[in-house]
Short mmCIF file of C-alpha atoms in Angstrom, two decimals:
data_model
loop_
_atom_site.label_atom_id
_atom_site.label_comp_id
_atom_site.label_asym_id
_atom_site.label_seq_id
_atom_site.Cartn_x
_atom_site.Cartn_y
_atom_site.Cartn_z
CA MET A 5 58.63 -24.02 140.79
CA THR A 6 59.99 -26.73 138.59
CA PRO A 7 61.60 -25.30 135.47
CA ALA A 8 59.73 -26.20 132.32
CA GLN A 9 61.52 -28.80 130.26
CA HIS A 10 62.74 -27.55 126.93
CA THR A 11 62.44 -29.77 123.90
CA GLU A 12 64.20 -28.82 120.69
CA PRO A 13 61.42 -28.25 118.14
CA ALA A 14 61.32 -30.35 115.00
CA PRO A 15 61.92 -28.50 111.74
CA SER A 16 58.81 -26.73 110.51
CA ASP A 17 57.02 -28.05 107.45
CA SER A 18 58.27 -25.06 105.44
CA ALA A 19 61.87 -25.61 106.59
CA ALA A 20 61.70 -29.30 105.77
CA ALA A 21 60.29 -28.50 102.32
CA THR A 22 63.00 -25.90 101.69
CA ILE A 23 65.79 -28.29 102.70
CA ALA A 24 64.29 -31.06 100.54
CA GLY A 25 64.26 -28.66 97.60
CA LEU A 26 67.88 -27.65 98.20
CA ARG A 27 68.96 -31.29 98.37
CA ALA A 28 67.34 -31.96 95.00
CA ARG A 29 69.07 -29.14 93.12
CA PRO A 30 71.76 -30.07 90.60
CA ARG A 31 75.36 -29.56 91.67
CA ARG A 32 77.30 -30.77 88.64
CA THR A 33 79.69 -27.84 88.96
CA VAL A 34 80.41 -26.04 92.23
CA LEU A 35 82.47 -22.91 91.69
CA ALA A 36 84.89 -21.81 94.42
CA VAL A 37 85.37 -18.02 94.62
CA PRO A 38 87.71 -16.26 97.08
CA GLY A 39 85.75 -13.80 99.20
CA SER A 40 88.77 -11.52 99.24
CA SER A 41 88.65 -10.92 95.46
CA VAL A 42 85.97 -8.49 94.28
CA LYS A 43 87.16 -9.05 90.72
CA MET A 44 86.72 -12.82 90.87
CA ILE A 45 83.32 -12.48 92.54
CA GLY A 46 82.25 -10.24 89.67
CA LYS A 47 83.41 -12.78 87.07
CA ALA A 48 81.62 -15.58 88.91
CA ARG A 49 78.21 -13.92 88.63
CA GLY A 50 77.62 -14.94 85.04
CA LEU A 51 79.27 -18.37 84.88
CA PRO A 52 76.92 -21.28 84.03
CA VAL A 53 77.60 -23.34 87.15
CA ASP A 54 75.01 -25.07 89.32
CA GLU A 55 76.39 -23.76 92.61
CA VAL A 56 78.79 -21.01 93.59
CA PHE A 57 80.38 -20.67 97.00
CA LEU A 58 82.02 -17.52 98.27
CA ASP A 59 85.01 -18.61 100.33
CA LEU A 60 85.98 -17.12 103.68
CA GLU A 61 88.30 -19.99 104.59
CA ASP A 62 91.46 -21.29 102.90
CA ALA A 63 91.31 -18.89 99.95
CA VAL A 64 91.46 -15.90 102.32
CA ALA A 65 94.51 -14.99 104.41
CA GLY A 66 94.00 -14.18 108.09
CA PRO A 67 94.52 -10.41 107.82
CA ALA A 68 91.98 -10.28 104.95
CA LYS A 69 89.16 -12.16 106.70
CA GLU A 70 87.27 -9.10 107.89
CA GLN A 71 87.31 -7.38 104.51
CA ALA A 72 86.35 -10.64 102.83
CA ARG A 73 83.20 -10.78 104.96
CA GLU A 74 82.34 -7.27 103.81
CA ASN A 75 82.95 -8.27 100.19
CA VAL A 76 80.73 -11.33 100.54
CA VAL A 77 77.87 -9.40 102.18
CA GLU A 78 78.09 -6.77 99.44
CA ALA A 79 78.14 -9.42 96.72
CA LEU A 80 75.13 -11.22 98.16
CA THR A 81 73.01 -8.12 98.55
CA SER A 82 73.96 -6.23 95.40
CA GLY A 83 72.97 -8.59 92.61
CA ASP A 84 72.12 -12.10 91.48
CA PHE A 85 74.35 -14.95 90.40
CA ALA A 86 73.60 -17.11 87.38
CA ALA A 87 74.11 -20.12 89.65
CA PRO A 88 70.78 -21.20 91.15
CA THR A 89 72.46 -22.12 94.46
CA VAL A 90 74.63 -19.67 96.40
CA VAL A 91 76.70 -20.86 99.37
CA VAL A 92 79.23 -19.31 101.73
CA ARG A 93 82.16 -21.32 103.11
CA VAL A 94 82.77 -20.25 106.69
CA ASN A 95 85.94 -20.98 108.61
CA ALA A 96 86.40 -24.22 110.54
CA TRP A 97 85.64 -24.53 114.24
CA ASP A 98 89.35 -24.74 115.12
CA THR A 99 89.72 -21.03 114.22
CA GLU A 100 88.52 -17.82 115.88
CA TYR A 101 86.52 -16.78 112.81
CA THR A 102 83.56 -19.16 112.58
CA VAL A 103 80.96 -17.44 114.75
CA ARG A 104 81.65 -14.01 113.27
CA ASP A 105 81.43 -15.47 109.76
CA VAL A 106 77.93 -16.73 110.54
CA THR A 107 76.65 -13.75 112.52
CA GLU A 108 77.88 -11.13 110.06
CA VAL A 109 77.15 -12.84 106.75
CA VAL A 110 73.86 -14.52 107.65
CA GLY A 111 72.80 -11.69 109.93
CA ARG A 112 73.20 -9.12 107.16
CA ALA A 113 72.64 -11.15 103.99
CA GLY A 114 71.03 -14.42 105.04
CA ALA A 115 68.07 -13.96 102.72
CA HIS A 116 70.50 -14.48 99.82
CA VAL A 117 72.30 -17.54 101.24
CA ASP A 118 71.15 -21.08 100.42
CA ALA A 119 73.68 -22.91 102.58
CA LEU A 120 76.88 -22.68 104.59
CA LEU A 121 79.81 -24.92 103.69
CA LEU A 122 81.50 -26.20 106.87
CA PRO A 123 85.14 -27.13 106.25
CA LYS A 124 87.10 -29.74 108.20
CA ALA A 125 84.00 -31.31 109.72
CA ARG A 126 85.30 -33.91 112.17
CA SER A 127 82.22 -34.80 114.23
CA GLY A 128 78.49 -34.48 114.41
CA ALA A 129 78.96 -32.04 117.30
CA GLU A 130 80.57 -29.52 114.96
CA VAL A 131 77.61 -29.71 112.59
CA ARG A 132 75.15 -29.34 115.47
CA ALA A 133 77.08 -26.34 116.75
CA LEU A 134 76.77 -24.63 113.37
CA ASP A 135 73.06 -25.48 113.30
CA LEU A 136 72.55 -23.88 116.73
CA VAL A 137 74.41 -20.69 115.80
CA LEU A 138 72.51 -20.50 112.51
CA THR A 139 69.20 -20.84 114.34
CA GLN A 140 70.10 -18.01 116.73
CA VAL A 141 71.17 -15.74 113.88
CA GLU A 142 68.10 -16.54 111.79
CA LYS A 143 65.83 -15.65 114.70
CA ALA A 144 67.71 -12.43 115.46
CA ALA A 145 67.64 -11.39 111.79
CA GLY A 146 63.97 -12.22 111.30
CA LEU A 147 64.77 -14.98 108.80
CA PRO A 148 62.75 -18.21 108.46
CA VAL A 149 64.34 -20.69 110.86
CA GLY A 150 65.85 -23.79 109.29
CA HIS A 151 65.83 -22.62 105.68
CA ILE A 152 69.64 -22.36 105.30
CA GLY A 153 71.37 -25.67 104.63
CA ILE A 154 74.73 -27.03 105.76
CA GLU A 155 77.29 -28.73 103.52
CA PRO A 156 79.93 -30.52 105.66
CA GLN A 157 83.32 -31.01 104.08
CA ILE A 158 85.24 -34.19 104.88
CA GLU A 159 88.91 -33.25 104.98
CA ASP A 160 90.72 -35.62 107.34
CA ALA A 161 90.83 -39.15 108.66
CA LEU A 162 88.70 -38.35 111.72
CA GLY A 163 86.00 -36.77 109.59
CA LEU A 164 85.86 -39.84 107.37
CA THR A 165 85.71 -42.11 110.41
CA ASN A 166 82.74 -40.12 111.76
CA ILE A 167 81.04 -39.57 108.42
CA ASP A 168 77.66 -41.13 109.27
CA GLU A 169 77.50 -39.11 112.48
CA ILE A 170 78.25 -35.96 110.48
CA ALA A 171 75.69 -36.81 107.78
CA THR A 172 72.88 -37.21 110.34
CA ALA A 173 73.80 -34.46 112.80
CA SER A 174 71.30 -31.89 111.50
CA ALA A 175 68.20 -31.75 109.36
CA ARG A 176 69.94 -28.94 107.47
CA VAL A 177 72.64 -31.19 105.92
CA LEU A 178 72.42 -31.17 102.12
CA THR A 179 75.63 -32.74 100.84
CA LEU A 180 78.86 -34.41 101.83
CA VAL A 181 81.87 -32.77 100.19
CA PHE A 182 85.34 -34.26 99.75
CA GLY A 183 88.26 -31.95 100.57
CA PRO A 184 91.22 -33.74 98.96
CA ALA A 185 94.17 -31.48 99.81
CA ASP A 186 93.73 -31.47 103.58
CA PHE A 187 92.72 -35.13 103.51
CA MET A 188 95.87 -36.10 101.65
CA ALA A 189 97.94 -34.22 104.22
CA SER A 190 96.07 -35.80 107.13
CA ILE A 191 96.91 -39.35 106.04
CA GLY A 192 100.43 -38.57 104.79
CA MET A 193 99.77 -39.33 101.12
CA ARG A 194 103.00 -38.94 99.13
CA THR A 195 102.02 -36.37 96.55
CA LEU A 196 101.86 -32.61 96.15
CA THR A 197 99.43 -32.63 93.23
CA VAL A 198 95.79 -32.43 94.26
CA GLY A 199 93.47 -34.45 92.05
CA GLU A 200 96.07 -36.71 90.47
CA GLN A 201 97.14 -40.17 91.59
CA PRO A 202 100.25 -40.24 93.82
CA GLU A 203 103.40 -41.34 92.05
CA GLY A 204 104.00 -45.04 92.52
CA TYR A 205 100.34 -45.93 93.12
CA SER A 206 99.51 -47.98 90.06
CA PRO A 207 97.28 -49.58 89.03
CA GLY A 208 94.16 -48.46 90.85
CA ASP A 209 92.75 -45.31 92.42
CA ALA A 210 94.33 -44.14 95.69
CA TYR A 211 91.16 -42.20 96.54
CA HIS A 212 88.67 -44.98 95.88
CA HIS A 213 88.00 -45.94 99.52
CA VAL A 214 87.57 -42.32 100.58
CA LEU A 215 85.29 -41.44 97.69
CA LEU A 216 83.16 -44.54 98.01
CA SER A 217 82.82 -44.06 101.78
CA ILE A 218 81.55 -40.51 101.22
CA LEU A 219 79.21 -41.65 98.46
CA VAL A 220 77.73 -44.57 100.41
CA SER A 221 77.10 -42.40 103.48
CA ALA A 222 75.53 -39.68 101.36
CA ARG A 223 73.19 -42.10 99.62
CA ALA A 224 72.31 -43.87 102.88
CA HIS A 225 71.09 -40.57 104.29
CA GLY A 226 69.50 -39.00 101.21
CA LEU A 227 72.29 -36.51 100.52
CA GLN A 228 74.36 -35.52 97.51
CA ALA A 229 78.07 -36.36 97.21
CA ILE A 230 80.40 -33.70 95.79
CA ASP A 231 84.03 -34.16 94.78
CA GLY A 232 86.64 -31.51 95.55
CA PRO A 233 88.93 -29.53 93.25
CA PHE A 234 91.46 -30.39 90.58
CA LEU A 235 94.17 -27.76 91.03
CA LYS A 236 95.80 -27.80 87.57
CA VAL A 237 93.23 -25.35 86.25
CA ARG A 238 94.61 -25.20 82.69
CA ASP A 239 94.79 -28.99 82.33
CA VAL A 240 91.20 -29.45 81.20
CA GLU A 241 91.76 -33.03 80.07
CA GLY A 242 93.25 -33.88 83.47
CA PHE A 243 90.21 -32.32 85.12
CA ARG A 244 87.94 -34.29 82.81
CA ARG A 245 89.68 -37.58 83.72
CA ALA A 246 89.39 -36.88 87.44
CA ALA A 247 85.76 -35.83 87.12
CA ALA A 248 84.92 -38.90 85.03
CA ARG A 249 86.23 -41.20 87.78
CA THR A 250 83.93 -39.77 90.43
CA ALA A 251 81.01 -39.39 88.04
CA ALA A 252 81.35 -43.09 87.20
CA LEU A 253 81.10 -43.94 90.90
CA GLY A 254 77.90 -41.92 91.22
CA PHE A 255 79.01 -38.54 92.57
CA ASP A 256 76.68 -35.67 91.78
CA GLY A 257 79.29 -33.04 90.92
CA LYS A 258 82.72 -31.55 91.44
CA TRP A 259 84.29 -28.26 92.41
CA VAL A 260 85.57 -26.03 89.64
CA LEU A 261 88.21 -23.37 90.17
CA HIS A 262 88.42 -21.76 86.76
CA PRO A 263 86.02 -20.98 83.89
CA ALA A 264 87.93 -23.45 81.72
CA GLN A 265 86.69 -26.31 83.92
CA VAL A 266 83.00 -25.37 83.85
CA ASP A 267 81.88 -26.79 80.51
CA ALA A 268 83.78 -30.03 81.08
CA GLY A 269 82.26 -30.43 84.53
CA ASN A 270 78.72 -29.81 83.33
CA GLU A 271 79.22 -32.30 80.53
CA VAL A 272 80.82 -35.07 82.60
CA PHE A 273 78.18 -34.95 85.35
CA SER A 274 75.25 -34.91 82.92
CA PRO A 275 74.04 -38.08 81.21
CA ARG A 276 74.98 -38.50 77.57
CA GLN A 277 72.03 -37.93 75.27
CA ASP A 278 71.83 -41.61 74.36
CA GLU A 279 71.86 -42.57 78.06
CA PHE A 280 69.06 -40.13 78.81
CA ASP A 281 66.99 -41.34 75.85
CA LYS A 282 67.45 -44.96 76.94
CA ALA A 283 66.50 -44.18 80.55
CA GLU A 284 63.33 -42.42 79.46
CA GLY A 285 62.51 -45.33 77.18
CA ILE A 286 63.03 -47.85 80.00
CA LEU A 287 60.72 -45.90 82.29
CA ALA A 288 58.01 -45.70 79.64
CA ALA A 289 58.31 -49.40 78.78
CA TYR A 290 58.26 -50.51 82.40
CA ALA A 291 55.31 -48.26 83.27
CA HIS A 292 53.36 -49.79 80.39
CA SER A 293 54.27 -53.39 81.20
CA THR A 294 53.30 -53.11 84.86
CA SER A 295 49.96 -51.45 84.10
CA GLU A 296 46.72 -53.39 83.63
CA GLU A 297 46.71 -52.33 79.99
CA GLY A 298 50.18 -53.78 79.55
CA GLY A 299 49.33 -57.05 81.29
CA ALA A 300 50.59 -56.16 84.79
CA ARG A 301 53.89 -57.91 84.14
CA GLY A 302 56.84 -57.44 86.49
CA ALA A 303 59.44 -58.00 83.80
CA VAL A 304 59.58 -56.86 80.17
CA MET A 305 61.96 -57.03 77.24
CA PHE A 306 63.41 -53.71 76.16
CA GLY A 307 65.37 -54.33 72.99
CA ASP A 308 67.60 -57.27 74.01
CA GLU A 309 67.48 -56.45 77.74
CA MET A 310 65.19 -57.86 80.41
CA LEU A 311 63.82 -55.09 82.64
CA ASP A 312 62.54 -55.34 86.20
CA GLU A 313 62.06 -53.03 89.19
CA ALA A 314 65.81 -52.66 89.69
CA SER A 315 66.15 -51.52 86.07
CA ARG A 316 63.49 -48.87 86.71
CA LYS A 317 65.39 -47.55 89.73
CA MET A 318 68.61 -47.26 87.73
CA ALA A 319 66.79 -45.48 84.93
CA LEU A 320 65.21 -43.06 87.41
CA VAL A 321 68.67 -41.89 88.51
CA VAL A 322 69.76 -41.11 84.94
CA SER A 323 66.40 -39.52 84.12
CA ALA A 324 66.46 -37.28 87.19
CA ARG A 325 69.96 -36.05 86.46
CA GLY A 326 69.13 -35.40 82.85
CA ARG A 327 65.95 -33.52 83.64
CA ALA A 328 67.77 -31.46 86.28
CA ALA A 329 70.28 -30.53 83.57
CA GLY A 330 67.43 -29.46 81.28
CA MET A 331 67.71 -32.41 78.88
CA THR A 332 64.87 -33.64 76.67
CA THR A 333 64.59 -36.84 74.68
CA THR A 334 65.60 -36.89 71.04
CA ALA A 335 64.12 -40.31 70.22
CA ALA A 336 60.75 -41.79 71.08
CA ARG A 337 60.47 -45.47 71.95
CA GLU A 338 57.11 -47.04 71.43
CA THR A 339 56.30 -50.08 73.52
CA ASP A 340 53.92 -52.69 72.18
CA PRO A 341 51.70 -54.75 74.50
CA ASN A 342 54.26 -57.57 74.55
CA GLY A 343 57.03 -55.31 75.86
CA SER A 344 59.15 -55.10 72.71
CA THR A 345 60.34 -51.68 71.62
CA THR A 346 60.72 -49.69 68.45
CA GLU A 347 62.50 -46.40 67.96
CA GLY A 348 61.47 -43.43 65.91
CA SER A 349 62.20 -39.73 65.70
CA MET A 350 60.02 -37.36 67.64
#
């Protein structure tokens, strides 16, 4: 008999819908929590962050890995987090811990896990390997297959070189995450301060190429782009400056390591109220101008600005981020049939 050919099934409609929903969630602040610290896990439960990840990798020493898994399983199954998205960072594939991280945590608490964060992702093969292990564990545990996402972390030169391959390696991929400390070491950057510019590099941003490469790949493949940590946890203004740089580029959020960074992160990665109001006004004005009632015009004046389809797309980005952050407009703009605008209080 000729063996039947096996074809890898496409993601189910429910899995595709779940992954699409996970990709759309806000990630302005992503809180890193050591899996080895029950105390810190407890404090993390109530913090107003968009995503929390329980760390089994760099924040946990080798001898503490096994207990950290137990702590993470207990934390996942014993209560909710205020964060709408809960992730577990497993160990990288160049360690002996990865498979056990997945089988034990997902096998015992997978119903409470939205995604796995894969550190030091260097190739698409590593992402596919995690996908395959996840699928096996989901089936064995009776979980819906394909409902847990993957967040690859770009932490070295090879990972950045292969970033498009990594971004497209699995239908589970949700985000691309920058890991600055390991990346800085991998290219020999002359600094010991993560998140700040290396001494002697002025003017400019030493991380610009890396950040923009991650952002462009993420956007090309419908993913979010997340910046890594700023290690001086008590320097809130320094954190704010670093966050503002990546927010200005278009990143969706940044890791936070301490409660003091949370409010600043949520603020920096949300639109200002005036930006949100303007975006909503642009969308309303453009919708009116392109309708039959508004004359079916492709361009319209909004205040002293000329709007077109590109303006609408830019406004959609700001509007979506504001709505995801729970923002509402504070000013109503009324558009007359000629496309001019007036402002008034709601």
